[in-house]
PDB file of C-alpha atoms in Angstrom:
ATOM      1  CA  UNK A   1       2.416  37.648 -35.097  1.00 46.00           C
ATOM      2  CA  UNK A   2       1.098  35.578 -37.944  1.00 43.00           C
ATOM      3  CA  UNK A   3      -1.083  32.654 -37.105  1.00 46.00           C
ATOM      4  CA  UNK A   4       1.204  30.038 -38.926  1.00 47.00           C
ATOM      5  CA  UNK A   5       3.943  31.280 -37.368  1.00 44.00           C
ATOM      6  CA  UNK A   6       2.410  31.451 -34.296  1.00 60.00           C
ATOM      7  CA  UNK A   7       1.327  27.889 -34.518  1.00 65.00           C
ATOM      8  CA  UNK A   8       4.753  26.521 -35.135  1.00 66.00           C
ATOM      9  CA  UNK A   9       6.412  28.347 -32.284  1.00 72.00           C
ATOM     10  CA  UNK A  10       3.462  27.088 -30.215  1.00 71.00           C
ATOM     11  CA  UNK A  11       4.794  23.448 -31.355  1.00 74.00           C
ATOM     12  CA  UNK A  12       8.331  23.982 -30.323  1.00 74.00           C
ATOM     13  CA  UNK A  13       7.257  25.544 -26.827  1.00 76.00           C
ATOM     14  CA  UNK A  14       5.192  22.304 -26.111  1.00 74.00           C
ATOM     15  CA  UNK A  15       8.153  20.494 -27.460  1.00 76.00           C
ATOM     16  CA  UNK A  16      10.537  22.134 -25.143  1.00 74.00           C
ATOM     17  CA  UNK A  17       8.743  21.620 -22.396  1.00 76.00           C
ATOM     18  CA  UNK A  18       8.536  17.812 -22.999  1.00 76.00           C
ATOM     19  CA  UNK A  19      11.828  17.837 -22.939  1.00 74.00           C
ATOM     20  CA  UNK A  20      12.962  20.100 -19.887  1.00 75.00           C
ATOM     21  CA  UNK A  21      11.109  17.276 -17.755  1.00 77.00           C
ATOM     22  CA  UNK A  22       7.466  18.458 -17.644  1.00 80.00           C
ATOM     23  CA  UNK A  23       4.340  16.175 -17.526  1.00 81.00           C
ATOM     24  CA  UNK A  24       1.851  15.279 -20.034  1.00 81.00           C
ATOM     25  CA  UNK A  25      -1.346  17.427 -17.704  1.00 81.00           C
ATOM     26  CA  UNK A  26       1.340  20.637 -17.413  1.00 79.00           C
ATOM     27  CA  UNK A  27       2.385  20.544 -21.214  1.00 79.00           C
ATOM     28  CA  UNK A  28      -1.509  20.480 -21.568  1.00 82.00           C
ATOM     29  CA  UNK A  29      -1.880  23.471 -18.775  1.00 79.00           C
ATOM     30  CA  UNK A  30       0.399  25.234 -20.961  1.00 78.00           C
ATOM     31  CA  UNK A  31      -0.953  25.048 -24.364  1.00 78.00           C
ATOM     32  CA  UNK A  32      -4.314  26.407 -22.469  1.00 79.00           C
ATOM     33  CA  UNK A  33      -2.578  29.194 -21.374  1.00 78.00           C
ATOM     34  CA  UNK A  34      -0.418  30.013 -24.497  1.00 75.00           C
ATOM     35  CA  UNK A  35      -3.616  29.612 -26.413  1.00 75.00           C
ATOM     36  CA  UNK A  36      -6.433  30.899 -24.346  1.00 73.00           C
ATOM     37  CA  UNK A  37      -7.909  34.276 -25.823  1.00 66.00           C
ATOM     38  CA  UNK A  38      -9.021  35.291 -22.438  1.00 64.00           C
ATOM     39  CA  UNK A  39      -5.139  35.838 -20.853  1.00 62.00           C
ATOM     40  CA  UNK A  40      -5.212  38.683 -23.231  1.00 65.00           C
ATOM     41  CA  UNK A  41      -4.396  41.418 -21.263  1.00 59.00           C
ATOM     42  CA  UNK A  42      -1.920  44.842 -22.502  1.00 55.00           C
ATOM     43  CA  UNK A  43      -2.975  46.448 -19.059  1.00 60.00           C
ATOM     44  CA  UNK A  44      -3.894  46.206 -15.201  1.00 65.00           C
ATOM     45  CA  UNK A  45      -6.034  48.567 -13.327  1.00 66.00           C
ATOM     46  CA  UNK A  46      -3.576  48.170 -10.414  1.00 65.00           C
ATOM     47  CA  UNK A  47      -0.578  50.309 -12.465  1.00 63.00           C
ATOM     48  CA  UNK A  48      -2.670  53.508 -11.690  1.00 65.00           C
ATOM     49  CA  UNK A  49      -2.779  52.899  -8.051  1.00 69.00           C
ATOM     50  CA  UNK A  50      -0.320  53.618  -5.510  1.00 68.00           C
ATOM     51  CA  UNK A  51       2.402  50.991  -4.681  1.00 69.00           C
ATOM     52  CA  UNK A  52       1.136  50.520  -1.047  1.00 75.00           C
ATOM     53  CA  UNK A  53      -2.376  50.081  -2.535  1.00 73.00           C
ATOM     54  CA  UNK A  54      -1.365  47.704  -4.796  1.00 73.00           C
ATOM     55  CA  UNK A  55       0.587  45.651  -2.039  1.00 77.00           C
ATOM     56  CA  UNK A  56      -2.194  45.143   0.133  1.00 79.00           C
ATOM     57  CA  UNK A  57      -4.638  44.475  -2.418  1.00 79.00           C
ATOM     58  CA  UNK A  58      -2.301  41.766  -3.848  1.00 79.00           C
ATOM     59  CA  UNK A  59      -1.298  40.629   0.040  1.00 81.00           C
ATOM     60  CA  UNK A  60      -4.952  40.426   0.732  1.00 83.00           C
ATOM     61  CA  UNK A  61      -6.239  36.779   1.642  1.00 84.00           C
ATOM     62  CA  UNK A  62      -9.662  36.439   1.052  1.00 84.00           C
ATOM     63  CA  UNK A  63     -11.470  32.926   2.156  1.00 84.00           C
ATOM     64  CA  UNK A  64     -14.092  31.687   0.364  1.00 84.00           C
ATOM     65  CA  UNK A  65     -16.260  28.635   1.385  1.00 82.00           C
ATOM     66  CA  UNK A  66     -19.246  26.681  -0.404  1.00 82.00           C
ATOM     67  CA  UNK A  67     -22.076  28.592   0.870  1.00 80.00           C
ATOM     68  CA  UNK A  68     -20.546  31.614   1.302  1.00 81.00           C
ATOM     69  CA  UNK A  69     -21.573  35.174  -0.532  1.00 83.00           C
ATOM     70  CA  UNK A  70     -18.938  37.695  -1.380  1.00 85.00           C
ATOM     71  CA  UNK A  71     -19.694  41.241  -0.867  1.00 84.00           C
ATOM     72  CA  UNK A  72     -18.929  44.031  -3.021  1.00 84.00           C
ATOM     73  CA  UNK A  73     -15.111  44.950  -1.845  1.00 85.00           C
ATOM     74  CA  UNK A  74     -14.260  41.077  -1.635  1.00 86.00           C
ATOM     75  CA  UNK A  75     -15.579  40.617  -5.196  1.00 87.00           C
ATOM     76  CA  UNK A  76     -13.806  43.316  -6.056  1.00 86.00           C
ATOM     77  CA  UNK A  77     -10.317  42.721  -4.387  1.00 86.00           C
ATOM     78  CA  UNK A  78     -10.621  38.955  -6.441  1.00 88.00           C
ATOM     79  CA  UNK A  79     -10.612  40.682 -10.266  1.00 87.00           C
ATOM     80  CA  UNK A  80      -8.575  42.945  -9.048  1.00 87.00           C
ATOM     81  CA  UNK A  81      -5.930  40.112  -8.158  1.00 86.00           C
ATOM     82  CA  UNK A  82      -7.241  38.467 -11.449  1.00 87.00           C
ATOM     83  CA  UNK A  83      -5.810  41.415 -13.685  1.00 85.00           C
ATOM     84  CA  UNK A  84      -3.086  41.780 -12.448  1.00 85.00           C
ATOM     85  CA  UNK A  85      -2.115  37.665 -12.929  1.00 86.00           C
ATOM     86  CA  UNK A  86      -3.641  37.627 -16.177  1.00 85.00           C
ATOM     87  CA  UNK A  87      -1.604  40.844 -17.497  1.00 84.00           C
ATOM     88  CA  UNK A  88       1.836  39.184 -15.818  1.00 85.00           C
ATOM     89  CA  UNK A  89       0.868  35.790 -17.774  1.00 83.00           C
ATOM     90  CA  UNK A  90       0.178  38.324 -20.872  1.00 84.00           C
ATOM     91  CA  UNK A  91       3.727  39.492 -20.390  1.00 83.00           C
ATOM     92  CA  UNK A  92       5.346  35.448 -20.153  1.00 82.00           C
ATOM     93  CA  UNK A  93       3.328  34.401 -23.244  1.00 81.00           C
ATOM     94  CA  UNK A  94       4.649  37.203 -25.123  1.00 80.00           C
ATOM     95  CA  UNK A  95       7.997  36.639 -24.091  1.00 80.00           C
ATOM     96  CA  UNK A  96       7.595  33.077 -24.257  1.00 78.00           C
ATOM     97  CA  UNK A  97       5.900  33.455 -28.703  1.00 74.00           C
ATOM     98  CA  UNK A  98       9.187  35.531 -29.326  1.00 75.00           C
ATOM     99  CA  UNK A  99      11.695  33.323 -28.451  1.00 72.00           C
ATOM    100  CA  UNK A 100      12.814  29.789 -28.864  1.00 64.00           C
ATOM    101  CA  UNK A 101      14.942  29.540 -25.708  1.00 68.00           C
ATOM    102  CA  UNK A 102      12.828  29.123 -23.117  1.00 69.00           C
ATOM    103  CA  UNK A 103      14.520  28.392 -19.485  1.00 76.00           C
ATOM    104  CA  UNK A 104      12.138  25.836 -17.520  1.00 78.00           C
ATOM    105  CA  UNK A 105      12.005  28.852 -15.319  1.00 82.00           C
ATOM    106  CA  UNK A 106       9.691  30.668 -17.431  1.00 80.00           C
ATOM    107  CA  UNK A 107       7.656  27.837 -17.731  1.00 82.00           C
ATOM    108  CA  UNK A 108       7.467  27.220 -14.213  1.00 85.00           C
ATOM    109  CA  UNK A 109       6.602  30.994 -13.771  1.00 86.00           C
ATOM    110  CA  UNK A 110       3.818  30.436 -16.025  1.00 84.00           C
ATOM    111  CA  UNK A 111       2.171  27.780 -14.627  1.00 86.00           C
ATOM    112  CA  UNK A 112       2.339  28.954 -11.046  1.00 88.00           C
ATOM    113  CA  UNK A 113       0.560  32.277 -12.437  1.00 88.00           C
ATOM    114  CA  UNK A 114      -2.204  30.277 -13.834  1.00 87.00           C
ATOM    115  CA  UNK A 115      -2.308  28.091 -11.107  1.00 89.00           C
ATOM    116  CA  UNK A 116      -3.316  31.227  -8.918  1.00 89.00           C
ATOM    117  CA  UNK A 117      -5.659  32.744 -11.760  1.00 89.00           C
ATOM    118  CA  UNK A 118      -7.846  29.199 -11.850  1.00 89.00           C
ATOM    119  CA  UNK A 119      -7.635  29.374  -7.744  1.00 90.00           C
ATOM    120  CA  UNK A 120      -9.357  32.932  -7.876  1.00 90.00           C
ATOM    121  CA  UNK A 121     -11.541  32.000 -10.444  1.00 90.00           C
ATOM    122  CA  UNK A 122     -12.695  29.504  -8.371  1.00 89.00           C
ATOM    123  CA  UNK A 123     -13.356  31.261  -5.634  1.00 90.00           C
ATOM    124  CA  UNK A 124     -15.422  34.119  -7.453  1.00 90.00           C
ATOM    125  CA  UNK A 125     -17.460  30.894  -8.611  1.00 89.00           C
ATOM    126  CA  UNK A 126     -18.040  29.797  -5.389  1.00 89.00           C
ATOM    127  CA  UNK A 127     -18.884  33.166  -3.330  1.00 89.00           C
ATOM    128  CA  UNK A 128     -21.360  33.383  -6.391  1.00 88.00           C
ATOM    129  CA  UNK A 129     -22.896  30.468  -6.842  1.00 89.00           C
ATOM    130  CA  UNK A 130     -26.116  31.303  -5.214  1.00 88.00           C
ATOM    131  CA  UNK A 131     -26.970  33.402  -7.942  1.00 89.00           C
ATOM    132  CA  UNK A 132     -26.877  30.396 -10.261  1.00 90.00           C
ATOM    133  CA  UNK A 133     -28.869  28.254  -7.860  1.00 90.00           C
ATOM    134  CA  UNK A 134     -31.523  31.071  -7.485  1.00 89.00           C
ATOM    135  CA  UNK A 135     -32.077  31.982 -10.678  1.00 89.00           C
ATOM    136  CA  UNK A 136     -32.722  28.592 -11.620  1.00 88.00           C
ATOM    137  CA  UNK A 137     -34.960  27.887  -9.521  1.00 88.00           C
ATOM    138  CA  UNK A 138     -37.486  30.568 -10.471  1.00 85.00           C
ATOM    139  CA  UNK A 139     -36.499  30.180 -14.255  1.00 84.00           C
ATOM    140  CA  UNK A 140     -39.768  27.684 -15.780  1.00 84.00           C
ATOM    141  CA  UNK A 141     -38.418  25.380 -18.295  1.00 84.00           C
ATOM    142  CA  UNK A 142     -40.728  22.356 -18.930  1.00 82.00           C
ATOM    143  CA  UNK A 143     -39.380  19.338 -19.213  1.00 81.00           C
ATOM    144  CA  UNK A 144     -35.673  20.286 -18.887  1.00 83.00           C
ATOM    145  CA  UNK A 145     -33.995  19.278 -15.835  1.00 86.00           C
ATOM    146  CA  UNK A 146     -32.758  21.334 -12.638  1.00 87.00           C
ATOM    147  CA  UNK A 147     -29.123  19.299 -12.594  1.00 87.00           C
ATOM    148  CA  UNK A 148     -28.719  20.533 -16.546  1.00 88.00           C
ATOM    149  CA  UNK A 149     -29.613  24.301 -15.597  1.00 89.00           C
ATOM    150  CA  UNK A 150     -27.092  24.504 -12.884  1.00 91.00           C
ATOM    151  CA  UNK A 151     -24.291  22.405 -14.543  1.00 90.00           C
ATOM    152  CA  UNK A 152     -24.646  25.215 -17.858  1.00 91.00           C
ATOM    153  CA  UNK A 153     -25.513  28.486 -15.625  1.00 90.00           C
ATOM    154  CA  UNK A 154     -22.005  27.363 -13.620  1.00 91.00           C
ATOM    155  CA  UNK A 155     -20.351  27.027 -16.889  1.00 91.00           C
ATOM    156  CA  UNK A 156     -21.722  30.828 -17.671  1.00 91.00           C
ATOM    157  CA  UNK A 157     -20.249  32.517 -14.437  1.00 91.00           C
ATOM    158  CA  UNK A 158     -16.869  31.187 -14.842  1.00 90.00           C
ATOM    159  CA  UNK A 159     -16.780  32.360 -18.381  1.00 89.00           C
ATOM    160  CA  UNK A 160     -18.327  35.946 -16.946  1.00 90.00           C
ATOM    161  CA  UNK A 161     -15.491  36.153 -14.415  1.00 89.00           C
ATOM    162  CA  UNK A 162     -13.057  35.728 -17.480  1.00 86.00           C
ATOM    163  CA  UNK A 163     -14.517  38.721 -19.111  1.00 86.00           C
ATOM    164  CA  UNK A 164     -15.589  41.370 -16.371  1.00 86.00           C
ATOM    165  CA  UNK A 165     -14.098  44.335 -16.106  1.00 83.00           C
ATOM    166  CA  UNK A 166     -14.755  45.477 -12.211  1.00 81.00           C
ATOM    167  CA  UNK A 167     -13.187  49.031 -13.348  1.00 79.00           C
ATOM    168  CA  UNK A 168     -16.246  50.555 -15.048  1.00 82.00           C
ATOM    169  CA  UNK A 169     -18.098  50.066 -11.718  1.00 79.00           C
ATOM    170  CA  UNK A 170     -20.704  47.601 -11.900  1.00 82.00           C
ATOM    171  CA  UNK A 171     -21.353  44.705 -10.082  1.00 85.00           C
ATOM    172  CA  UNK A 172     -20.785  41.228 -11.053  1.00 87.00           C
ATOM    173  CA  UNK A 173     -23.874  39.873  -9.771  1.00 86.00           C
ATOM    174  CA  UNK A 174     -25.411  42.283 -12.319  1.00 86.00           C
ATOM    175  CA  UNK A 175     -22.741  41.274 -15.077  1.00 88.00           C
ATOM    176  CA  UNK A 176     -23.619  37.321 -14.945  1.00 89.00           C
ATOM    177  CA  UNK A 177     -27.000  37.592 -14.340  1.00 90.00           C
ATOM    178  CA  UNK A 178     -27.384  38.033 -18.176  1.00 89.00           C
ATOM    179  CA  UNK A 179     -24.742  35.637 -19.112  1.00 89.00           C
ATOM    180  CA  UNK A 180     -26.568  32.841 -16.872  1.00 91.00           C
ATOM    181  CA  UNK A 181     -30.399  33.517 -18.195  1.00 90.00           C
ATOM    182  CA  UNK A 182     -28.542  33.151 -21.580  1.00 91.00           C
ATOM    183  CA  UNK A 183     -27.036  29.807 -20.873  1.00 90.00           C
ATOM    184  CA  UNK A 184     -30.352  28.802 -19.694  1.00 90.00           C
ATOM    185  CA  UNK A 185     -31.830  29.873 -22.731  1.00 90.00           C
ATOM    186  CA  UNK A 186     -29.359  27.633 -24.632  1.00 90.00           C
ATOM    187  CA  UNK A 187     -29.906  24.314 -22.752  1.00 88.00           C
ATOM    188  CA  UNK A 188     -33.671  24.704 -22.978  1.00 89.00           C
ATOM    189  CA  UNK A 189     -33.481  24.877 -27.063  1.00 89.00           C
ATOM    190  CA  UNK A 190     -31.240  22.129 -27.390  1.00 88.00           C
ATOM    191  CA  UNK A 191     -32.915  19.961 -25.070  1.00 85.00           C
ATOM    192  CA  UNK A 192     -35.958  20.936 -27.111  1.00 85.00           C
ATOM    193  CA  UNK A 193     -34.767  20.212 -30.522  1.00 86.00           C
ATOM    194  CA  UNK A 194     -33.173  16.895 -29.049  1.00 80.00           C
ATOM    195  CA  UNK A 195     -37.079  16.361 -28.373  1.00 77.00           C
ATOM    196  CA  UNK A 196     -38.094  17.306 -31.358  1.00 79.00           C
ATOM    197  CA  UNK A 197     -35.959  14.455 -33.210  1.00 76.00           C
ATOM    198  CA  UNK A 198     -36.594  11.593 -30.321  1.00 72.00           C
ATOM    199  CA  UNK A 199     -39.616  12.414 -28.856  1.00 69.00           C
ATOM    200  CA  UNK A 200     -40.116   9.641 -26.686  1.00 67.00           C
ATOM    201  CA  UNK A 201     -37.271   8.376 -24.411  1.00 64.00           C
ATOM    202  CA  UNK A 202     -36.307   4.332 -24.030  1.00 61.00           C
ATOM    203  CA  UNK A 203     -37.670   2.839 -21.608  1.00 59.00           C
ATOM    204  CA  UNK A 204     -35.110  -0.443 -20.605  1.00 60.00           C
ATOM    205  CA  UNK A 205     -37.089  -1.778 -18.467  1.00 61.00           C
ATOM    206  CA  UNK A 206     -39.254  -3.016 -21.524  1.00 60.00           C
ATOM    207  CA  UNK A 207     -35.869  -4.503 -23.592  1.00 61.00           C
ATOM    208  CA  UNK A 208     -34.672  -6.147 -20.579  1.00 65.00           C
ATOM    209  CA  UNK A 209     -34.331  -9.914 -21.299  1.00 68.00           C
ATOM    210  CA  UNK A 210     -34.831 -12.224 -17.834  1.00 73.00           C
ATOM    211  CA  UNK A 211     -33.687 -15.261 -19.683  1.00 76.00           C
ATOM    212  CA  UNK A 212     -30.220 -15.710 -17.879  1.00 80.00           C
ATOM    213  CA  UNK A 213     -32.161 -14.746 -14.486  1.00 82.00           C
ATOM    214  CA  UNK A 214     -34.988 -17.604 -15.391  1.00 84.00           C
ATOM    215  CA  UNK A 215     -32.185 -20.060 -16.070  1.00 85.00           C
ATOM    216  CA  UNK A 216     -30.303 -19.731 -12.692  1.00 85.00           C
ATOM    217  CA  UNK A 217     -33.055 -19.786 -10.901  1.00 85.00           C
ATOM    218  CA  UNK A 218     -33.865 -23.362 -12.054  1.00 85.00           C
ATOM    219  CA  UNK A 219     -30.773 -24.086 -11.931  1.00 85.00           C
ATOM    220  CA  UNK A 220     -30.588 -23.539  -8.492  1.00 81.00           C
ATOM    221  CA  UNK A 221     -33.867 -25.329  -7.685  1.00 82.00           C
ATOM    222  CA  UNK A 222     -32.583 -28.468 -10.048  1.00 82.00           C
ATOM    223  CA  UNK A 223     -29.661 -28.289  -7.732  1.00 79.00           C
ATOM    224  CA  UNK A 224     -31.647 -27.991  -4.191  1.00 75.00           C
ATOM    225  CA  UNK A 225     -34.026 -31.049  -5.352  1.00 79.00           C
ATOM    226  CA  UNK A 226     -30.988 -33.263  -6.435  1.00 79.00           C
ATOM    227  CA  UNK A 227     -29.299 -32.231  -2.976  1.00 74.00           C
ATOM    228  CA  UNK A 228     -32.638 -33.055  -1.036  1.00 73.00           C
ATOM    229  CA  UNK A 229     -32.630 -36.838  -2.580  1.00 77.00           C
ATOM    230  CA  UNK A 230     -29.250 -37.207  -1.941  1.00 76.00           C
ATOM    231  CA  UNK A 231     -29.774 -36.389   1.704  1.00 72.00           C
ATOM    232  CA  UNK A 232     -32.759 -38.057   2.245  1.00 74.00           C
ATOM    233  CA  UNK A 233     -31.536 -41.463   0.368  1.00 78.00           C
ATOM    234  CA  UNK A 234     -27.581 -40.132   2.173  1.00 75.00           C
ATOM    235  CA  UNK A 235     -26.005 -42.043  -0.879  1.00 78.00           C
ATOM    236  CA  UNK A 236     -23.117 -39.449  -0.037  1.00 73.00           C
ATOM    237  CA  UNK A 237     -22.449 -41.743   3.234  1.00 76.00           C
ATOM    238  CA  UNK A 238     -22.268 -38.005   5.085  1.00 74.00           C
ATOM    239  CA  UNK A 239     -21.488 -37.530   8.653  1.00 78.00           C
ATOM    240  CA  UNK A 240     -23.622 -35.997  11.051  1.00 76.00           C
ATOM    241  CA  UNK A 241     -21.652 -32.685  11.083  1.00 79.00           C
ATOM    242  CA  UNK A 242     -21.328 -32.455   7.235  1.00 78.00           C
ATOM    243  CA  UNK A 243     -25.089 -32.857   7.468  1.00 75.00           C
ATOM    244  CA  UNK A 244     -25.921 -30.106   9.578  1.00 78.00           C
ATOM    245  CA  UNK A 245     -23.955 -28.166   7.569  1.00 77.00           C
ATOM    246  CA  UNK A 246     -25.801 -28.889   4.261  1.00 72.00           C
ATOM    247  CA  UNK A 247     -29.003 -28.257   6.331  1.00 73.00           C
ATOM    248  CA  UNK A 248     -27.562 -24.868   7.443  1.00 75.00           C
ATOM    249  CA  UNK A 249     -26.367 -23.927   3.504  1.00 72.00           C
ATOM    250  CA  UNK A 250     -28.938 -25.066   1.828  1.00 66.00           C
ATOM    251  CA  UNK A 251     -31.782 -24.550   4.357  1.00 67.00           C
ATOM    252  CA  UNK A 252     -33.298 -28.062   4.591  1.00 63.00           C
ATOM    253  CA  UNK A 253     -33.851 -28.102   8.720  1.00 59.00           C
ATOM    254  CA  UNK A 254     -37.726 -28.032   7.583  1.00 52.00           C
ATOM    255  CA  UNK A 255     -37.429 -30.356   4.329  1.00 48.00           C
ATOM    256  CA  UNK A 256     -40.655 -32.980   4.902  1.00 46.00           C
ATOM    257  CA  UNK A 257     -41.182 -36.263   3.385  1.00 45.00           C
ATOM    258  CA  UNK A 258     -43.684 -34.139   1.009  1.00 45.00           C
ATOM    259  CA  UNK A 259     -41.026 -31.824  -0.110  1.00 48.00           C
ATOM    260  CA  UNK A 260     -38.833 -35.118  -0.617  1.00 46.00           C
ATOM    261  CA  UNK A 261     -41.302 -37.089  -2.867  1.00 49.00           C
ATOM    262  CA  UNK A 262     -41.499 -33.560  -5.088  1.00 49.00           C
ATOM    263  CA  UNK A 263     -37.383 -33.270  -5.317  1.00 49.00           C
ATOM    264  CA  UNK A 264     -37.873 -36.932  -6.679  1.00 51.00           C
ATOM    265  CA  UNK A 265     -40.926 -36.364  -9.215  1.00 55.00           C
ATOM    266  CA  UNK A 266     -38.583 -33.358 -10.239  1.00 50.00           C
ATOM    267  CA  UNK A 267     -35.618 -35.572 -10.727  1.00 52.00           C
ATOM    268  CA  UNK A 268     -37.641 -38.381 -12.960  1.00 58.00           C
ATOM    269  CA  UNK A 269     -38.741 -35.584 -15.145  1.00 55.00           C
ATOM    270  CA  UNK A 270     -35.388 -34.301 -15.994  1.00 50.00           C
ATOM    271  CA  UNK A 271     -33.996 -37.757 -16.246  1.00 54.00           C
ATOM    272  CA  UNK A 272     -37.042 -38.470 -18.713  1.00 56.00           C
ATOM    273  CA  UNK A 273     -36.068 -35.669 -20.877  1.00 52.00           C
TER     274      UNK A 273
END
């Protein structure tokens, strides 16, 4: 299908969808799908198995938790189940590009299938991740940071579990290992050349202006002075239980004649000015 032509039927899709009832996140799930290059899929390994195989493969459950490691059969049974939703969402989209009546059906059928593909995905990420973690560790990058490494090598194994192909009998481990050392490879150079252009970071602590923090703290000991010759002088006529309390507040329990005579010499000052 052309491009153009593509794009425009692309446009009415979304457009349908908006107006079958469907929100703004699933019209954006959709163009994802519709659009993604890596849905493209005109066959499933599971067509050349037998029907009971490919019923328990697809039936097949398998729990994945953060920490966990997948073995070989697991990882396999996971891209297995991944082919087989990403031909069937092959199938929709192509449906879906040559018509202009789509049924909210289809889109709902859609969705649910990527729904499932992003769940699997997620769980090869996960029974994997210790790859990521170990091969950063041991990877020497001066200067560029641990967090950055892991955030771009996880990055690299889901876009490795988009592209393997667990029928030519290799391991995924051994599939994302270079996709990961490659991704590392990239972060280092750009964090590099960002060096290269601002070679020395900003440090805050040296454009931080303590004017405002200077001005309420004599504020609040203009306040305390004027509150001590008021309560030593009691011009406010206070009772003894509102004075305990502005003892309490304003912690004058200890307040001496000294400390009295220096609230005053305070207050003359600023009176002066």
């Amino acid at each position: 299908m052309d491009y153009a032509i593509q794009e425009r039927t692309l446009d009415k899709l979304l457009l349908r969808a908006g107006q079958i009832g469907f929100s703004a996140f699933q019209k954006r799930q959709l163009n994802s799908v519709l659009t993604s290059t890596s849905m493209e899929a005109s066959e499933t390994p599971l067509r050349a198995m037998p029907k009971a195989a490919i019923s328990a493969i697809l039936k097949k459950n398998i729990v994945v938790l953060p920490g966990m490691t997948l073995n070989r059969e697991d990882c396999r049974v996971l891209f297995l189940q991944m082919s087989h939703i990403r031909y069937e969402i092959c199938l929709i989209r192509q449906r879906l590009l040559e018509t202009e009546n789509a049924g909210k059906s289809d889109f709902t059928r859609l969705l649910k299938w990527y729904d499932k593909y992003i769940e699997l995905r997620g769980k090869i990420a996960t029974g994997n991740m210790g790859l990521v973690l170990a091969m950063a560790k041991y990877s020497h990058y001066p200067d560029v940071e641990f967090t950055d490494l892991i955030s771009e090598g996880s990055m690299a194994l889901l876009r490795a579990s988009d592209k393997f192909d667990c029928t030519r009998g290799f391991q995924f481990s051994t599939y994302a290992c270079k996709a990961i050392l490659k991704s590392f490879s990239r972060a280092a150079n750009r964090h590099y050349r960002y060096r290269s252009f601002f070679p020395a970071q900003l440090d805050t602590s040296i454009e931080k202006d303590d004017y405002l923090e200077k001005l309420r703290k004599d504020n609040y000991t203009d306040r305390v002075s004027q509150i001590g010759v008021i309560f030593r002088n009691n011009t406010a006529k206070l009772s003894g239980v509102e004075e305990s309390v502005v003892k309490m507040r304003f912690s004058l329990n200890d307040y001496d004649k000294q400390s009295y005579d220096r609230s005053e010499e305070h207050t003359s000052e600023l009176q002066s000015h």
